[in-house]
Amino acid sequence: MNKEIKLKKECPYDVIVCGAGHAGCEAALAAGRMGAQVLLLSGNIDTIAQMSCNPAIGGQAKGHIVREIDALGGEMGINADVSGIQFKLLNESKGPAVQAPRVQCDKKIYQFRMKHVLELHPHITVFQTMVTGLVYENGKVIGVETNLNLTFYGKTVIVTTGTFLRGLMHIGQNKNEGGRIGDFSAKTLSQSFLNAGIELERLKTGTPPRILGSSINFNKCEEQPGDCNPVFFGFYDTRGAEDLFHVEQKGQHKLGWLPGSNQISCWVTDTTEKTAEIINKNVHLSPMYSGEIKSKGPRYCPSIEDKFVRFSDKPTHRIFLEPEGRNTDEWYINGFSTSLPFEIQLSGLKTITGLENAIITRPAYAVEYDFAPPQQLFPSLESKKVENLFFAGQINGTTGYAEAAGQGLIAGINAVQKVRQQPPLILSRHEAYLGVLIDDLVTKGTLEPYRMFTSRAEHRLLLNHSSAEIRLMHHIEKHQLVPQDRLQKIKKKADIINSWTLRLETEKTKGGTWAENIRRTQIGDDSAFPVEFQNLHQTARTEISYQVRYKGYLDREMRSMERMRHLDKIRIPKNFDYQTAVKGLRNESREKLQLIKPETVGQASRISGINPPDISLLMVSIKAFDQEEN
Ligand SMILES: Cc1cc2nc3c(=O)[nH]c(=O)nc-3n(C[C@H](O)[C@H](O)[C@H](O)COP(=O)(O)OP(=O)(O)OC[C@H]3O[C@@H](n4cnc5c(N)ncnc54)[C@H](O)[C@@H]3O)c2cc1C
């Protein structure tokens, strides 16, 4: 494809992506991999894929999403593996369904490699400019305006502007405009959305300070080395080695070193009673507590002042010291996010064991920003208000790199599907955490930054991270999301898993079937498997072992999912009017259904406040409606 910049209305791009953060990168790459012509615009292309906060990818449930992104052809997983400096499998002592990979990354390598992957892609044009407004025509978006007074035209537009819409940063009483420290604030784009009837609200998030490693007394802290046999995000039994190029080899397809080698440890320490004293004495100076910030922050990433206020019975709190990269001495102080005045940050930090001589390189701060409540979207992530306009990432009310990247991937695929006038890719809740994420967002909305947890997935037993390629295989094939040779390897892996599982469940050996014997042994003990089982690839062995050991639970889960699934097959006609077509519905339910316009009865049943009698009424009314229409 010719990557020349195109400015003419008569030759629009297929997809324009606004913002090259974690959502924007995956959106652009997904559309590009499907052969679409993509323009990726970002206010500063030196901060493509920047990790605004924690230099880590994955973790509880987030790691599941990253593996789903990899299964669907996305880039985040291998980008994290290649830039990884410490690898941990979280919840290793618990059941496989909740175990999740997490990688501490060299944040600069992460950014440089992702930028390079985008630059190398034949269908993607990367261009530095700030999007200042959208161009609308007859209820559709047809392009974007920029601060360079350039207008770009696109058949679809994906907005992935993260925390930048009217971004306002707080450190005590000090305020600065910006989506994140050192970056700009997108001030006019919000008005362009409001002009099109798109509602916006405010959220906030925060980040801890960064300090010099040379100022940490590691002798007083506890080391947390990485796992010796790391679990990667990428499925390297089906991907090719060429995917793993490292940015230092300028795109050559070989690695300087193998992911997981020469890891750097993280460290753990604790706040002290002195920390509590300083924070509690000054909490009124925090914008969250002084009333300066009214918007809601992420419940599960509380600031240090939140911790001492909400958990006042706990005298100390854990602090994780995380390296920001191989070629920097900056360390991320995980657990000390705050927007307290700088002097208080500094004095509080110095009361933490091992940080008595801390030298701060970047202050902690909170950032308030506009987000677009996601009930305004269809499950495809297309806007209900403006056709051909998609939203993905933190702008939809989520927090987290994985949550953003996953939405970006889905939005990128569905923008191309829209251009091709083909049905969108909609993942269901029993197929993927990405299905749970998007269904929660567009069906329930969110009043505070939404992050994924395994507990949000009612079918989590079916969503163990190692099965992602197998459970998403039919979507991968239907939308041609990975190269043919990889698809063949995925299919072959699925066949091996299915045939081995059948054999172990049916073939007799002494003491019963192989499976019965296996279920009598501990996880990790493969002695009850046939000898040749060890010849299989680790990924296949992990999946087969899971299927056999948890068969009873998985069968029960499948039955419960089947019961719910029939509701998701009953579609609600687009022109169905809840004001007139459903008699006897409660007003609250009618208003919610009218606002959210669920696409299926299953989605309607998951709207908070909608109860089974509402659903029964709805089903009867849809049947009557369909009969009248036909
Ligand atoms: C201070 C702070 C603290 C955070 N704390 C946490 C946390 O504790 N835990 C957590 O999981 N996540 C946290 N996050 C959120 C995390 O960074 C985001 O969830 C993630 O980066 C969202 O990805 P995104 O792609 O939606 O947006 P971003 O990564 O923010 O990327 C947006 C991109 O769009 C570009 N852009 C924005 N507006 C325009 C425009 N008008 N024109 C052109 N380009 C534009 C920006 O330059 C940027 O590249 C924090 C973020 C910040 C800023």
XYZ file of C-alpha atoms and ligand atoms in Angstrom:
683
model
C 0.000 0.000 0.000
C 1.128 3.527 -0.703
C 1.658 5.124 2.725
C 1.543 8.666 1.341
C -0.616 11.011 3.437
C -4.056 11.418 1.768
C -6.036 14.644 2.257
C -8.684 14.386 -0.425
C -12.312 13.724 0.553
C -12.786 11.554 -2.500
C -10.162 9.023 -1.391
C -10.777 8.436 2.306
C -8.902 5.994 4.500
C -10.817 2.903 5.497
C -10.054 3.550 9.170
C -8.711 6.626 11.006
C -7.542 5.939 14.574
C -7.282 8.950 16.913
C -4.670 8.288 19.576
C -1.755 5.811 19.582
C -2.081 4.487 23.091
C -2.719 0.853 23.949
C -6.189 0.875 22.399
C -5.144 2.839 19.332
C -2.155 0.642 18.523
C -4.196 -2.566 18.647
C -7.041 -0.960 16.676
C -4.713 0.198 13.918
C -2.859 -3.127 13.732
C -6.063 -5.195 13.733
C -7.494 -3.152 10.866
C -4.161 -3.214 9.056
C -3.858 -6.992 9.393
C -7.296 -7.272 7.737
C -5.924 -5.326 4.761
C -7.622 -1.997 5.465
C -5.919 1.336 4.754
C -5.305 2.852 8.171
C -4.252 6.326 9.306
C -3.043 6.421 12.912
C -2.970 9.983 14.307
C -1.404 10.847 17.628
C -0.531 14.127 19.326
C 3.027 12.922 19.960
C 4.351 9.841 18.178
C 7.272 9.674 20.587
C 4.799 8.488 23.236
C 3.161 5.758 21.166
C 2.115 2.912 23.531
C 3.494 4.764 26.525
C 2.808 3.107 29.867
C 1.397 6.137 31.697
C 1.479 4.304 34.944
C 2.616 0.877 36.033
C 5.386 -0.445 33.720
C 3.695 -3.847 33.751
C 1.291 -5.777 31.554
C -1.158 -8.432 32.722
C -1.986 -9.642 36.209
C -5.263 -10.878 37.635
C -7.753 -11.275 34.736
C -5.779 -8.683 32.750
C -3.330 -11.440 31.840
C -6.265 -13.474 30.480
C -7.224 -10.548 28.239
C -3.667 -10.171 26.953
C -3.591 -13.857 25.943
C -6.952 -13.412 24.179
C -5.466 -10.438 22.330
C -2.581 -12.692 21.266
C -4.960 -15.466 20.203
C -6.856 -12.933 18.035
C -3.623 -11.846 16.339
C -2.908 -8.770 18.481
C 0.498 -7.353 19.407
C 0.429 -6.520 23.138
C 1.330 -10.018 24.318
C 4.481 -10.471 22.273
C 5.433 -6.844 22.793
C 5.305 -7.446 26.549
C 7.220 -10.741 26.275
C 10.007 -9.127 24.246
C 10.260 -6.073 26.531
C 9.720 -8.117 29.698
C 12.255 -7.794 32.532
C 10.430 -9.750 35.227
C 7.833 -12.500 34.662
C 5.414 -13.799 37.313
C 2.489 -16.208 37.122
C -0.009 -14.796 39.630
C -2.294 -17.050 41.728
C 0.006 -20.001 40.933
C -1.153 -21.777 44.108
C -4.807 -21.484 43.022
C -6.756 -23.278 40.291
C -5.606 -22.795 36.659
C -8.739 -20.761 35.807
C -7.556 -17.830 37.948
C -3.816 -18.115 37.303
C -2.655 -15.126 35.256
C 0.669 -14.142 33.674
C 2.109 -10.722 34.538
C 5.194 -9.057 33.025
C 7.183 -6.117 34.305
C 8.364 -4.352 31.143
C 11.180 -2.095 30.083
C 8.766 0.726 29.303
C 10.968 2.311 26.619
C 11.608 -0.956 24.763
C 7.838 -1.557 24.963
C 7.127 1.797 23.308
C 9.925 1.655 20.698
C 9.059 -1.851 19.529
C 5.321 -1.110 19.252
C 6.079 2.091 17.296
C 8.386 0.125 15.005
C 5.777 -2.587 14.392
C 3.319 0.137 13.381
C 5.854 1.890 11.112
C 6.750 -1.386 9.416
C 3.124 -2.322 8.743
C 2.368 -1.918 5.007
C -1.226 -0.743 5.553
C -0.688 1.757 8.382
C 0.341 5.417 8.062
C 1.435 6.981 11.355
C 1.206 10.792 11.538
C 1.799 13.273 14.377
C -1.021 15.728 14.901
C -3.674 16.464 17.509
C -7.262 15.725 16.514
C -9.355 18.771 17.414
C -12.754 17.750 16.068
C -14.726 15.241 14.007
C -16.311 15.949 10.609
C -19.943 14.814 10.394
C -22.284 14.464 7.412
C -25.892 13.149 7.550
C -25.446 11.595 11.005
C -22.246 9.866 10.035
C -18.615 10.666 10.811
C -16.575 11.183 7.619
C -13.281 12.490 8.958
C -11.294 14.445 11.514
C -9.925 17.981 11.858
C -6.531 18.630 13.419
C -4.487 21.356 15.097
C -2.469 21.671 11.863
C -5.644 22.768 10.070
C -5.463 19.536 8.084
C -8.638 17.492 7.568
C -8.384 13.745 7.011
C -11.261 11.698 5.614
C -12.148 8.184 6.653
C -14.975 5.699 6.094
C -14.732 4.961 9.811
C -13.124 6.719 12.781
C -11.976 5.065 16.021
C -11.448 7.371 19.017
C -8.840 6.073 21.486
C -7.848 9.242 23.337
C -7.451 7.731 26.801
C -7.104 10.171 29.673
C -6.529 13.182 27.417
C -10.002 14.694 26.910
C -9.845 17.894 28.968
C -7.131 16.214 31.021
C -6.417 18.118 34.268
C -3.623 17.026 36.585
C -3.588 17.689 40.341
C -0.745 17.758 42.854
C -2.254 19.218 46.032
C -3.592 22.625 45.022
C -1.314 22.716 41.951
C -3.150 22.111 38.668
C -1.832 21.612 35.139
C -3.651 20.719 31.944
C -2.580 17.436 30.356
C -3.635 13.818 29.769
C -0.568 12.806 31.709
C 2.511 14.546 33.041
C 4.585 16.072 30.266
C 1.818 15.645 27.709
C -0.958 17.777 26.174
C -4.650 17.984 27.002
C -7.185 17.475 24.178
C -9.403 20.467 24.892
C -11.687 20.878 21.900
C -12.466 17.287 20.937
C -14.946 16.902 23.790
C -17.060 19.746 22.413
C -17.110 18.035 19.038
C -18.604 14.935 20.702
C -21.143 16.985 22.664
C -22.216 18.734 19.439
C -23.069 15.287 18.031
C -25.164 14.382 21.085
C -22.554 12.127 22.652
C -22.715 12.440 26.448
C -19.513 12.884 28.458
C -18.788 12.552 32.157
C -15.636 12.862 34.338
C -13.410 10.229 35.909
C -10.024 10.365 37.587
C -7.027 8.160 38.059
C -3.693 8.592 39.774
C -0.115 7.473 39.687
C 2.693 7.176 42.239
C 6.065 8.964 42.172
C 9.148 7.549 40.456
C 12.448 7.541 42.381
C 16.110 6.796 41.695
C 17.131 3.199 42.332
C 20.424 4.471 43.734
C 18.408 6.122 46.545
C 16.762 2.836 47.631
C 18.261 0.804 50.494
C 17.510 -2.644 49.063
C 18.994 -4.336 52.160
C 15.882 -3.291 54.015
C 13.519 -4.634 51.342
C 12.462 -8.131 50.300
C 13.498 -9.323 46.837
C 10.888 -10.648 44.385
C 12.736 -12.408 41.562
C 10.937 -13.426 38.374
C 9.769 -16.994 37.690
C 12.536 -19.330 36.424
C 10.195 -20.833 33.800
C 8.114 -17.829 32.786
C 4.627 -18.223 31.321
C 4.547 -15.973 28.271
C 1.591 -14.129 26.809
C 2.365 -15.155 23.256
C 1.308 -18.549 21.896
C 4.724 -19.525 20.521
C 3.572 -23.037 19.610
C 1.492 -21.465 16.832
C 3.280 -18.142 16.156
C 6.398 -17.913 14.015
C 9.809 -16.814 15.354
C 9.595 -13.815 12.995
C 6.923 -12.310 15.311
C 9.489 -11.961 18.074
C 11.851 -9.471 16.482
C 13.480 -7.090 18.930
C 13.543 -3.390 18.146
C 17.339 -3.254 18.562
C 17.664 -5.467 15.489
C 15.745 -2.869 13.434
C 12.994 -5.291 12.498
C 15.309 -8.149 11.628
C 13.615 -11.317 12.644
C 15.953 -12.459 15.360
C 16.249 -11.815 19.016
C 19.046 -10.210 20.999
C 18.030 -12.530 23.762
C 15.146 -14.898 24.526
C 12.245 -13.460 26.526
C 12.536 -14.486 30.153
C 16.321 -14.490 30.288
C 18.404 -12.118 32.508
C 15.401 -10.885 34.471
C 15.556 -7.977 36.943
C 13.922 -8.463 40.354
C 11.201 -6.361 41.898
C 11.297 -5.618 45.634
C 8.746 -5.316 48.406
C 8.647 -3.074 51.469
C 6.022 -1.567 53.779
C 4.786 1.808 54.934
C 5.316 2.526 58.661
C 3.293 4.096 61.459
C 5.115 7.350 60.627
C 3.754 7.144 57.062
C 0.243 6.751 58.455
C 0.751 9.727 60.745
C 1.938 12.042 57.931
C -0.763 10.945 55.479
C -3.629 11.136 58.005
C -2.478 14.539 59.212
C -2.473 15.957 55.671
C -5.266 14.039 53.952
C -7.361 17.241 53.799
C -4.752 18.635 51.371
C -5.428 15.858 48.854
C -7.707 17.135 46.017
C -9.865 14.021 46.452
C -10.539 14.971 50.067
C -10.494 18.740 49.723
C -13.313 18.491 47.148
C -11.147 19.778 44.274
C -11.674 16.471 42.469
C -15.281 15.347 42.415
C -14.988 12.556 39.801
C -14.601 8.909 40.810
C -11.243 7.157 40.767
C -10.408 3.468 40.266
C -11.717 1.639 43.341
C -9.083 -1.065 42.998
C -6.110 1.248 42.521
C -6.671 3.347 45.626
C -4.336 6.228 46.439
C -2.241 5.919 49.594
C -4.524 8.429 51.300
C -7.532 6.284 50.333
C -5.848 3.251 51.896
C -5.214 4.940 55.239
C -8.742 6.407 55.283
C -10.663 3.334 54.046
C -8.572 0.743 55.891
C -7.724 2.717 59.031
C -7.443 -0.549 60.993
C -4.365 -1.495 58.911
C -1.272 0.255 60.343
C 0.915 -0.510 57.311
C 0.490 -1.138 53.585
C 2.586 -3.087 51.091
C 4.732 -1.115 48.635
C 6.185 -2.775 45.509
C 9.352 -1.320 44.010
C 9.385 -1.931 40.254
C 12.210 -1.127 37.791
C 11.086 1.039 34.857
C 13.609 -0.508 32.488
C 17.062 -1.899 31.739
C 18.627 1.401 30.749
C 17.219 3.669 33.455
C 17.623 3.990 37.205
C 14.009 5.047 37.679
C 11.788 2.890 39.887
C 7.987 2.871 40.114
C 6.604 2.966 43.679
C 3.550 0.728 43.282
C 1.054 1.302 46.067
C 1.915 4.946 46.743
C -0.315 6.631 44.168
C -1.294 10.041 45.523
C -2.245 13.617 44.653
C -1.027 15.079 47.959
C 1.173 18.205 47.790
C 4.725 17.421 46.698
C 6.326 18.179 50.109
C 3.934 15.706 51.767
C 4.685 13.084 49.086
C 8.388 13.461 49.816
C 8.123 13.340 53.595
C 5.657 10.429 53.435
C 7.902 8.493 51.060
C 10.927 8.866 53.352
C 9.105 7.129 56.196
C 8.822 3.927 54.121
C 11.310 1.202 55.066
C 14.272 1.349 52.665
C 13.208 4.680 51.130
C 14.562 6.944 53.858
C 16.863 8.644 51.324
C 14.453 8.510 48.367
C 15.222 10.915 45.516
C 12.067 11.617 43.486
C 12.467 11.996 39.704
C 8.747 12.403 38.903
C 5.974 13.461 41.295
C 2.834 11.486 41.948
C -0.336 13.095 40.597
C -3.993 12.527 39.807
C -5.550 13.248 36.460
C -9.193 14.045 35.788
C -10.538 13.472 32.276
C -13.706 13.191 30.192
C -15.050 9.791 29.304
C -17.997 8.746 27.154
C -20.389 6.462 29.126
C -20.222 3.210 27.146
C -23.978 2.438 27.110
C -23.881 4.798 24.118
C -22.169 2.019 22.161
C -23.315 -1.118 20.415
C -21.468 -4.332 21.390
C -19.357 -3.736 18.263
C -18.072 -0.541 19.998
C -19.719 1.575 17.281
C -21.529 4.645 18.570
C -25.331 4.495 18.687
C -25.369 8.260 18.108
C -23.010 8.665 15.126
C -22.665 5.979 12.455
C -19.151 4.728 11.573
C -17.728 6.210 14.804
C -16.116 3.747 17.231
C -14.722 4.249 20.745
C -12.134 2.106 22.512
C -9.978 2.250 25.637
C -10.008 4.478 28.694
C -12.410 6.871 26.972
C -15.038 4.144 27.501
C -14.559 4.287 31.257
C -12.041 1.487 31.721
C -8.646 1.566 33.377
C -5.747 -0.616 32.382
C -3.573 -1.263 29.385
C -5.039 -4.720 28.684
C -8.641 -3.542 28.923
C -7.821 -0.716 26.526
C -5.863 -2.859 24.086
C -8.595 -5.495 23.986
C -11.254 -2.923 23.144
C -8.957 -1.432 20.512
C -8.521 -4.809 18.835
C -12.275 -5.405 18.685
C -12.985 -1.865 17.471
C -10.323 -2.195 14.757
C -11.822 -5.457 13.494
C -15.372 -4.085 13.574
C -14.485 -0.851 11.809
C -13.241 -2.964 8.915
C -16.324 -5.160 9.107
C -18.449 -2.000 8.889
C -16.529 -0.775 5.819
C -17.095 -4.171 4.215
C -20.781 -4.153 5.293
C -20.272 -7.406 7.126
C -21.564 -8.313 10.607
C -19.345 -7.295 13.542
C -17.266 -9.626 15.731
C -19.110 -9.917 19.051
C -17.501 -12.187 21.636
C -19.868 -13.746 24.171
C -19.321 -13.900 27.899
C -18.589 -17.614 27.933
C -15.980 -17.318 25.153
C -13.707 -14.563 26.400
C -12.951 -12.012 29.098
C -13.115 -9.543 26.221
C -16.737 -10.626 25.807
C -17.397 -9.975 29.502
C -15.602 -6.601 29.368
C -17.511 -5.216 26.392
C -20.874 -6.673 27.471
C -20.446 -5.150 30.955
C -19.540 -1.780 29.474
C -22.310 -1.449 26.878
C -24.977 -3.141 29.023
C -24.273 -1.865 32.539
C -22.060 1.153 31.910
C -19.687 2.219 34.641
C -19.654 4.956 37.305
C -15.957 4.529 38.132
C -12.928 3.345 36.147
C -13.729 -0.288 35.241
C -10.996 -2.913 35.542
C -11.305 -6.603 34.866
C -11.432 -9.230 37.599
C -11.893 -12.983 37.248
C -14.944 -12.612 39.510
C -16.694 -10.556 36.802
C -16.768 -13.620 34.525
C -19.561 -15.990 35.556
C -18.108 -18.653 33.219
C -14.487 -18.116 34.313
C -13.840 -21.889 34.515
C -14.178 -21.948 30.729
C -11.823 -18.978 30.315
C -8.461 -20.280 31.589
C -5.707 -18.294 29.872
C -4.079 -21.231 28.033
C -7.288 -22.120 26.160
C -7.713 -18.731 24.454
C -6.789 -19.861 20.924
C -8.999 -22.954 21.129
C -12.141 -21.209 22.394
C -11.730 -18.323 19.907
C -10.706 -20.471 16.934
C -13.967 -20.091 14.997
C -13.780 -16.295 15.223
C -10.076 -16.345 14.275
C -10.909 -18.386 11.178
C -14.103 -16.512 10.213
C -12.455 -13.057 10.352
C -9.051 -14.295 9.129
C -7.318 -12.692 12.094
C -4.072 -14.635 11.876
C -1.951 -15.908 8.957
C -3.055 -19.225 7.435
C -0.050 -21.186 8.712
C -0.791 -20.099 12.263
C -4.490 -20.969 11.879
C -3.519 -24.467 10.717
C -1.314 -24.884 13.803
C -4.176 -23.734 16.055
C -6.540 -26.226 14.406
C -3.957 -28.998 14.768
C -3.524 -28.118 18.446
C -7.310 -28.237 18.927
C -7.424 -31.684 17.293
C -4.626 -32.966 19.522
C -6.341 -31.657 22.662
C -9.730 -33.104 21.665
C -8.364 -36.508 20.639
C -6.167 -36.828 23.722
C -8.981 -35.758 26.059
C -11.317 -38.328 24.446
C -8.663 -41.043 24.706
C -7.930 -40.328 28.370
C -11.636 -40.305 29.234
C -12.454 -43.570 27.412
C -9.353 -45.761 27.216
C -9.055 -48.241 30.061
C -5.858 -48.854 31.993
C -5.345 -50.477 35.348
C -7.561 -48.918 38.009
C -10.036 -47.447 35.506
C -9.645 -44.980 32.633
C -6.528 -42.849 32.330
C -8.687 -39.828 33.323
C -9.982 -41.481 36.481
C -6.414 -42.204 37.542
C -5.260 -38.693 36.673
C -8.015 -37.141 38.781
C -6.669 -39.064 41.768
C -3.258 -37.304 41.495
C -2.194 -33.732 42.352
C -1.997 -30.947 39.755
C 1.485 -30.973 38.268
C 1.902 -34.721 38.883
C 1.862 -36.203 35.353
C 2.757 -39.760 36.491
C -0.775 -41.038 35.741
C -0.601 -39.913 32.085
C 0.590 -42.260 29.328
C 4.352 -41.891 28.744
C 3.950 -40.396 25.254
C 1.958 -37.510 26.786
C 5.288 -35.809 27.579
C 6.037 -35.543 23.835
C 3.282 -32.983 23.392
C 3.974 -29.218 23.455
C 3.649 -27.689 26.932
C 0.625 -25.576 25.877
C -1.278 -28.700 24.728
C -0.285 -30.618 27.890
C -1.489 -27.763 30.110
C -4.840 -27.623 28.326
C -5.418 -31.404 28.246
C -4.528 -31.700 31.922
C -6.977 -28.871 32.735
C -9.791 -30.424 30.673
C -9.341 -33.816 32.357
C -8.812 -32.723 35.947
C -11.717 -30.220 35.943
C -14.103 -32.222 33.719
C -16.937 -32.326 36.276
C -16.810 -28.589 36.877
C -16.435 -27.782 33.173
C -19.396 -29.980 32.176
C -21.562 -28.272 34.802
C -20.373 -24.858 33.565
C -21.246 -25.760 29.986
C -24.772 -26.812 31.010
C -25.337 -23.553 32.890
C -23.992 -21.579 29.946
C -26.271 -23.412 27.493
C -29.297 -22.494 29.638
C -28.369 -18.806 29.483
C -27.261 -18.888 25.870
C -30.688 -19.333 24.359
C -31.617 -15.819 25.611
C -28.631 -14.408 23.728
C -30.016 -15.936 20.542
C -33.332 -14.031 20.768
C -32.672 -10.802 18.933
C -34.650 -7.642 19.719
C -35.765 -5.895 16.506
C -33.954 -2.572 15.948
C -37.290 -0.736 15.606
C -38.755 -2.256 18.782
C -40.338 0.608 20.804
C -40.403 -0.083 24.572
C -42.903 2.766 25.091
C -45.620 1.085 23.049
C -44.674 -2.546 22.430
C -44.428 -3.835 26.016
C -47.441 -3.584 28.281
C -47.060 -3.752 32.070
C -43.346 -3.040 32.156
C -42.087 -1.103 35.220
C -41.085 2.502 34.349
C -37.498 2.021 35.598
C -37.082 -1.031 33.353
C -38.697 0.691 30.386
C -36.376 3.700 30.700
C -33.262 1.514 30.987
C -34.237 -0.648 28.022
C -35.033 2.428 25.960
C -31.657 4.006 26.871
C -29.453 0.957 26.333
C -31.413 -0.643 23.438
C -30.017 -4.156 24.037
C -29.542 -6.242 20.901
C -30.680 -9.532 22.478
C -32.905 -10.663 25.333
C -29.744 -12.044 26.962
C -28.177 -8.604 26.974
C -31.442 -7.137 28.290
C -31.389 -9.647 31.173
C -27.954 -8.392 32.256
C -28.961 -4.731 32.560
C -28.841 -3.845 36.267
C -32.395 -3.519 37.597
C -33.997 -5.670 34.876
C -35.587 -8.728 36.549
C -36.971 -12.088 35.307
C -40.623 -10.867 35.100
C -39.403 -8.017 32.859
C -37.706 -10.581 30.640
C -40.793 -12.768 30.399
C -42.896 -9.744 29.411
C -40.254 -8.752 26.883
C -40.157 -12.191 25.262
C -43.944 -12.317 24.872
C -43.955 -8.794 23.408
C -41.177 -9.527 20.919
C -43.100 -12.567 19.665
C -46.233 -10.474 19.202
C -44.206 -7.695 17.570
C -42.616 -10.115 15.093
C -46.038 -11.583 14.214
C -47.433 -8.121 13.517
C -44.416 -7.178 11.433
C -44.615 -10.321 9.272
C -1.815 9.295 35.702
C -2.340 7.972 35.223
C -2.504 6.966 36.144
C -2.974 5.725 35.733
N -3.104 4.727 36.650
C -3.457 3.495 36.240
C -3.475 2.420 37.148
O -3.189 2.617 38.314
N -3.805 1.194 36.695
C -4.137 0.983 35.394
O -4.430 -0.141 35.038
N -4.151 1.986 34.490
C -3.803 3.219 34.919
N -3.768 4.259 34.037
C -4.476 4.091 32.879
C -3.732 3.506 31.774
O -2.661 4.284 31.439
C -4.752 3.505 30.697
O -5.763 2.594 31.105
C -4.290 3.094 29.354
O -3.144 3.748 28.990
C -5.446 3.415 28.443
O -5.060 3.209 27.166
P -5.728 4.077 26.032
O -5.160 3.614 24.770
O -7.186 4.102 26.225
O -5.235 5.554 26.320
P -3.780 6.137 26.497
O -2.817 5.072 26.755
O -3.930 7.267 27.458
O -3.424 6.714 25.052
C -4.134 7.788 24.475
C -3.315 8.236 23.276
O -4.097 9.143 22.514
C -3.314 10.281 22.191
N -4.280 11.361 22.086
C -5.143 11.768 23.042
N -5.915 12.752 22.565
C -5.542 12.960 21.288
C -5.964 13.825 20.272
N -6.956 14.698 20.475
N -5.354 13.761 19.073
C -4.352 12.880 18.846
N -3.896 12.022 19.769
C -4.495 12.070 20.979
C -2.325 10.426 23.331
O -1.162 11.099 22.896
C -2.030 8.956 23.665
O -1.003 8.467 22.863
C -3.302 5.520 34.391
C -3.156 6.556 33.458
C -2.662 7.764 33.880
C -2.496 8.883 32.870
